[in-house]
CSV table of C-alpha atoms in Angstrom, one decimal:
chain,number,residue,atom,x,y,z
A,1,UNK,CA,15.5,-6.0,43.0
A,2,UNK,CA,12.9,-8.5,41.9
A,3,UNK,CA,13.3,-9.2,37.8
A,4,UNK,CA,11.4,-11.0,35.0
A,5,UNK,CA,13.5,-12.2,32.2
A,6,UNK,CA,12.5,-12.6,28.2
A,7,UNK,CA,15.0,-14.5,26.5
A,8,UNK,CA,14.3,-17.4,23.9
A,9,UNK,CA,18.1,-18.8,24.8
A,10,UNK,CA,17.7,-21.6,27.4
A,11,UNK,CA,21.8,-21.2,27.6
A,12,UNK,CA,21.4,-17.5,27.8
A,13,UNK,CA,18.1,-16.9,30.3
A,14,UNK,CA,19.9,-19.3,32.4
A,15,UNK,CA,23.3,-17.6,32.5
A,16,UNK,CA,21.6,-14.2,33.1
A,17,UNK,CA,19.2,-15.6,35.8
A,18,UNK,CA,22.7,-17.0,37.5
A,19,UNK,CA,24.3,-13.9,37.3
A,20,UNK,CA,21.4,-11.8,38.3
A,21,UNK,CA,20.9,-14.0,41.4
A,22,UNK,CA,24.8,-13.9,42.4
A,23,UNK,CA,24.6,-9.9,42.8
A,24,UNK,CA,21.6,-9.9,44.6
A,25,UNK,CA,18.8,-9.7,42.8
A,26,UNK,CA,16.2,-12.0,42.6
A,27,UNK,CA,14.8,-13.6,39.3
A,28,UNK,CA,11.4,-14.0,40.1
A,29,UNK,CA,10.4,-15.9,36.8
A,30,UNK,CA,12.7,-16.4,33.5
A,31,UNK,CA,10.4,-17.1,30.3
A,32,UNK,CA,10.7,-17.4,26.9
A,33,UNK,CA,8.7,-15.7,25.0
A,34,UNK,CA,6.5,-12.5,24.9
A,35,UNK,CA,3.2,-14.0,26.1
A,36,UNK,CA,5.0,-15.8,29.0
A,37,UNK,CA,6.7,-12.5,29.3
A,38,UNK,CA,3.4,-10.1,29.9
A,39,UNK,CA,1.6,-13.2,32.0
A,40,UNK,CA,4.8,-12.9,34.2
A,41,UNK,CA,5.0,-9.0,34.5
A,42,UNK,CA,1.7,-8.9,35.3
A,43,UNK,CA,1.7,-11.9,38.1
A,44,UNK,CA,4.6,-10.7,39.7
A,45,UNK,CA,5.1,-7.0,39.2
A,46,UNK,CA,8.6,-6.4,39.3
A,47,UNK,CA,10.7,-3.9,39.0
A,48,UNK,CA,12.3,-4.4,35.8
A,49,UNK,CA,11.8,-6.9,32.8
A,50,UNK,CA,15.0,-7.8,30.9
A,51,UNK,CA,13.6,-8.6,27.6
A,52,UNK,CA,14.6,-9.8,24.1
A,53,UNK,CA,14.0,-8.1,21.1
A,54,UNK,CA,13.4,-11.7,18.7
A,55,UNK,CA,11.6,-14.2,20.4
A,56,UNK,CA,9.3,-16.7,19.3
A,57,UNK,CA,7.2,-17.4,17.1
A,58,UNK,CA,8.6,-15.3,14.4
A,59,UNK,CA,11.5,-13.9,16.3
A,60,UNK,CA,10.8,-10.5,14.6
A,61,UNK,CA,9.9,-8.2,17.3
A,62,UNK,CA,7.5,-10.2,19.8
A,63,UNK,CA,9.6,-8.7,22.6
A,64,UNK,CA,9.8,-5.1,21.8
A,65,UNK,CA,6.2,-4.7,21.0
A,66,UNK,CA,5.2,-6.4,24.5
A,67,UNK,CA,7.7,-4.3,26.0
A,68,UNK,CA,5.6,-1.6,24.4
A,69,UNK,CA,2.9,-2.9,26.0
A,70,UNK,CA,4.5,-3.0,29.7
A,71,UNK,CA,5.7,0.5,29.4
A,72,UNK,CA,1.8,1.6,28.5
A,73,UNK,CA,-0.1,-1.0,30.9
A,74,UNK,CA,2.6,-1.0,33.9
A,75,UNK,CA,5.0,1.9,33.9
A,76,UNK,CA,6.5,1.5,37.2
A,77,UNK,CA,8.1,-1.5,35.6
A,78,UNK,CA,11.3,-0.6,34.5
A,79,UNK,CA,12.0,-1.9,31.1
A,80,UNK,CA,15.7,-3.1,29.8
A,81,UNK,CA,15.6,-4.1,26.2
A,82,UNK,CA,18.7,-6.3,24.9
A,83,UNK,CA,19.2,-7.2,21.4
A,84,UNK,CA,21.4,-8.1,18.5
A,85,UNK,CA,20.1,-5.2,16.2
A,86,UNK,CA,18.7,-2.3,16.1
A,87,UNK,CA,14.7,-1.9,15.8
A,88,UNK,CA,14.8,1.8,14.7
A,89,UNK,CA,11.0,2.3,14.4
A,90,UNK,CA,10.3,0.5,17.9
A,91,UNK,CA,13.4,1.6,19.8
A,92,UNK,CA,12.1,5.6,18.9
A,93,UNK,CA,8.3,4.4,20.1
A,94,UNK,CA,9.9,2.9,23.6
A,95,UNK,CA,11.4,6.0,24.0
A,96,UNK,CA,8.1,8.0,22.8
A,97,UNK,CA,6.9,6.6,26.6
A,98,UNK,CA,9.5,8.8,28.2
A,99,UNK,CA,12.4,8.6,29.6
A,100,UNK,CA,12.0,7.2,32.9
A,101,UNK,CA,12.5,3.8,33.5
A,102,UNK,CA,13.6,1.8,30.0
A,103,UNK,CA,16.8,1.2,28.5
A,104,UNK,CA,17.9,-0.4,25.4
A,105,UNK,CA,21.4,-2.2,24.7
A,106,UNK,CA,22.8,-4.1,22.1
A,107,UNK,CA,24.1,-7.8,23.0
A,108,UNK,CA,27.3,-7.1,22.9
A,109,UNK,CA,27.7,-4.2,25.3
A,110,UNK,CA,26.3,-6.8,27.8
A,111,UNK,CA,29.4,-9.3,27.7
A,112,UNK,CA,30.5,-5.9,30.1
A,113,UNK,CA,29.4,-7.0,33.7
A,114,UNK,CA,29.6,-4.6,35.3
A,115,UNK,CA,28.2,-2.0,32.8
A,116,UNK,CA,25.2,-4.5,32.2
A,117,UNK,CA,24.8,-4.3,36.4
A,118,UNK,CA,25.5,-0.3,36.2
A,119,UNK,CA,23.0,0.0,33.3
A,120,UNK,CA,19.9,-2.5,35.2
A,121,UNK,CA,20.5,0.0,38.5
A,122,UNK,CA,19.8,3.1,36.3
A,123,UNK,CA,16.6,1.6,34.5
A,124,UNK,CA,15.7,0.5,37.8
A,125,UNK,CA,15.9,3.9,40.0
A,126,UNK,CA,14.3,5.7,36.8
A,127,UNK,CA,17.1,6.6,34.3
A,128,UNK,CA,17.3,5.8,31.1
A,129,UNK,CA,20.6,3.9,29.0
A,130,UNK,CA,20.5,3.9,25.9
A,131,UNK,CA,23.5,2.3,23.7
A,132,UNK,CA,25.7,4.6,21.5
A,133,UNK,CA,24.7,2.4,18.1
A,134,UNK,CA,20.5,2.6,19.2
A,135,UNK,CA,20.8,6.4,19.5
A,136,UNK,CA,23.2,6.7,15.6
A,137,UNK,CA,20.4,4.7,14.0
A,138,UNK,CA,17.5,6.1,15.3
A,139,UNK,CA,19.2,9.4,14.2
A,140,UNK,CA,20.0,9.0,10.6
A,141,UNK,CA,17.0,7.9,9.5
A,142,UNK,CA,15.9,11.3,9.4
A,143,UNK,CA,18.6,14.0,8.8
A,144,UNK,CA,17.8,16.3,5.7
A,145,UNK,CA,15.3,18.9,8.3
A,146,UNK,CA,17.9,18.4,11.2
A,147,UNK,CA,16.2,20.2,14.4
A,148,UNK,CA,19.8,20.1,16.0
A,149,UNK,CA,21.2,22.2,12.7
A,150,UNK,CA,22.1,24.9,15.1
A,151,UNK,CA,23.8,22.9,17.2
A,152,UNK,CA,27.9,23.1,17.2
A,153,UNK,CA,29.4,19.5,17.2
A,154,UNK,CA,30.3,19.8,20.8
A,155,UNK,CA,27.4,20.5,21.7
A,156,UNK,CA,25.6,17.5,19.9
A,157,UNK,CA,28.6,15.2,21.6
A,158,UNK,CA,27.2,16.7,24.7
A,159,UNK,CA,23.5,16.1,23.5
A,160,UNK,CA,24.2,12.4,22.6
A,161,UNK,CA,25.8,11.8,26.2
A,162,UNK,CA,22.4,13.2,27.8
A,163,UNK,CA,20.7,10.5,25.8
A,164,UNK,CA,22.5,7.8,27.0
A,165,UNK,CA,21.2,8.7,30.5
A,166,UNK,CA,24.6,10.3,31.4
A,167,UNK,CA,24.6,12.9,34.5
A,168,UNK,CA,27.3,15.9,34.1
A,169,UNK,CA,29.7,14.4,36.0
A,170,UNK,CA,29.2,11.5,33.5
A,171,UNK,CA,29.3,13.8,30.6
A,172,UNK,CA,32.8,15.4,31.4
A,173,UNK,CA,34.3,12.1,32.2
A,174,UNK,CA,33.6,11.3,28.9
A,175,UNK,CA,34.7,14.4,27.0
A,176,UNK,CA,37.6,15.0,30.0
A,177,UNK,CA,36.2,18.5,30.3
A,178,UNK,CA,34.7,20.0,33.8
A,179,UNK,CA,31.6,20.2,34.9
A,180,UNK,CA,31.3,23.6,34.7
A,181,UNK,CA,31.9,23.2,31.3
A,182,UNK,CA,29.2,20.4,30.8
A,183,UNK,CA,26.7,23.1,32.1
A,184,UNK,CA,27.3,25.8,30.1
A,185,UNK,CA,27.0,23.6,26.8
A,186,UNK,CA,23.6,22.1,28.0
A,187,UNK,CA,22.4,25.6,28.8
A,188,UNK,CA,23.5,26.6,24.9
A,189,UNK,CA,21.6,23.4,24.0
A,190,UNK,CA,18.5,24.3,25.9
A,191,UNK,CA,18.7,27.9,24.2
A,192,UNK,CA,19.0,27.4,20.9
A,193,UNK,CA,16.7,23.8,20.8
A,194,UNK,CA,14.2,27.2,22.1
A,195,UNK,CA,13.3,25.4,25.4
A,196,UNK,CA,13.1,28.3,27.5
A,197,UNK,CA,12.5,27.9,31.7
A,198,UNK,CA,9.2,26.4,32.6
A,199,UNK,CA,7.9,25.6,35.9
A,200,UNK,CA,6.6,22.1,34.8
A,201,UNK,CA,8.9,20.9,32.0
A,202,UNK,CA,12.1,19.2,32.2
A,203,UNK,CA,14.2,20.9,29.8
A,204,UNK,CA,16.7,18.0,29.5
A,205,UNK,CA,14.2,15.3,28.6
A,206,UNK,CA,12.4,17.5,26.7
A,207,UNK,CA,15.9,18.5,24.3
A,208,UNK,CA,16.6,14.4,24.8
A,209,UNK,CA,13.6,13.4,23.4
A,210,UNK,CA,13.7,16.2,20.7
A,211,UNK,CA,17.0,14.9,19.6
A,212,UNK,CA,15.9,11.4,19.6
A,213,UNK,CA,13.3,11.7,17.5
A,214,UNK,CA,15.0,14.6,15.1
């Protein structure tokens, strides 16, 4: 897997671009900021950009709005966002793009090897990972016409999982219920979040993306 990395953190880019390199993957450039960052996306194409939210000059959100920017120019780059809060407004717009392909975790979920590797495969093949805190945020801000009203709390639980870019077998690990189970509470979701069967629609991004921006 060829990777660009955004981080304004020599200490950090470099420990990153040494991990990255001991697994396999190759770091084809390691900058540190957002111009660097789009300049090397669009040199080198790769398949995902690691990116920081803060990075210079005003380390408010350079990164996420040129990760913006990637996702909209270059969508079959893959786009992992790490940072140490929660950009409500800009997390909900990267997932606006879809959910193919882009994943957002805080900074602290990454000390985690191997769920930071786990999470970089899944962006990479076209999933999305989302951390637990991102999705809660994004959530509140808006809950007084709640879309998912009709939804039992089971059933959100199971709803919240999905976002995270959990499969079934994922989802019942989780709640230690079967699979079986999983599918008849996503089909309940579907129903009452009135996305009926449609040739061209994906009914799970569709309820996803409905409760992420709910």
């Amino acid at each position: 897997m060829r990777i660009v990395i955004a981080e304004d953190s020599a200490l950090l880019r470099t420990g990153l671009t040494l991990l990255l390199a001991e697994n396999g993957h190759e770091v084809v450039e390691a900058v540190g900021d957002a111009e660097q960052l789009l300049r090397a996306v669009l040199a080198h194409r790769p398949d995902v950009a690691v990116v920081d939210v803060r990075m210079p000059p005003t380390f408010t959100d350079e990164g996420l709005r040129a990760a913006l920017l990637i996702r909209q120019a270059q969508p079959e780059t893959a786009v992992l966002v790490l940072s140490q809060w929660v950009e409500e407004r800009y997390a909900a717009d990267l997932i606006g793009g879809g959910l193919n392909g882009v994943g957002y975790l805080l900074k602290d979920r990454v000390a985690d090897v191997a769920d930071f590797l786990d999470a970089l495969n899944r962006v990479a093949a076209g999933g999305a990972v989302f951390d637990p805190d991102v999705i809660a945020q994004i959530l509140a801000r808006n809950r007084r016409n709640d879309p998912l009203a009709p939804l039992t709390p089971r059933e959100r639980e199971v709803l919240q999982l999905m976002a995270e870019g959990r499969s079934n077998a994922g989802i019942a690990s989780a709640l230690t219920i079967t699979e079986r189970a999983v599918e008849k509470y996503v089909g309940s979701i579907l129903g009452k979040l009135d996305l009926p069967p449609a040739g061209t629609d994906h009914r799970r991004v569709l309820a996803v993306l409905r409760y992420l921006e709910s």
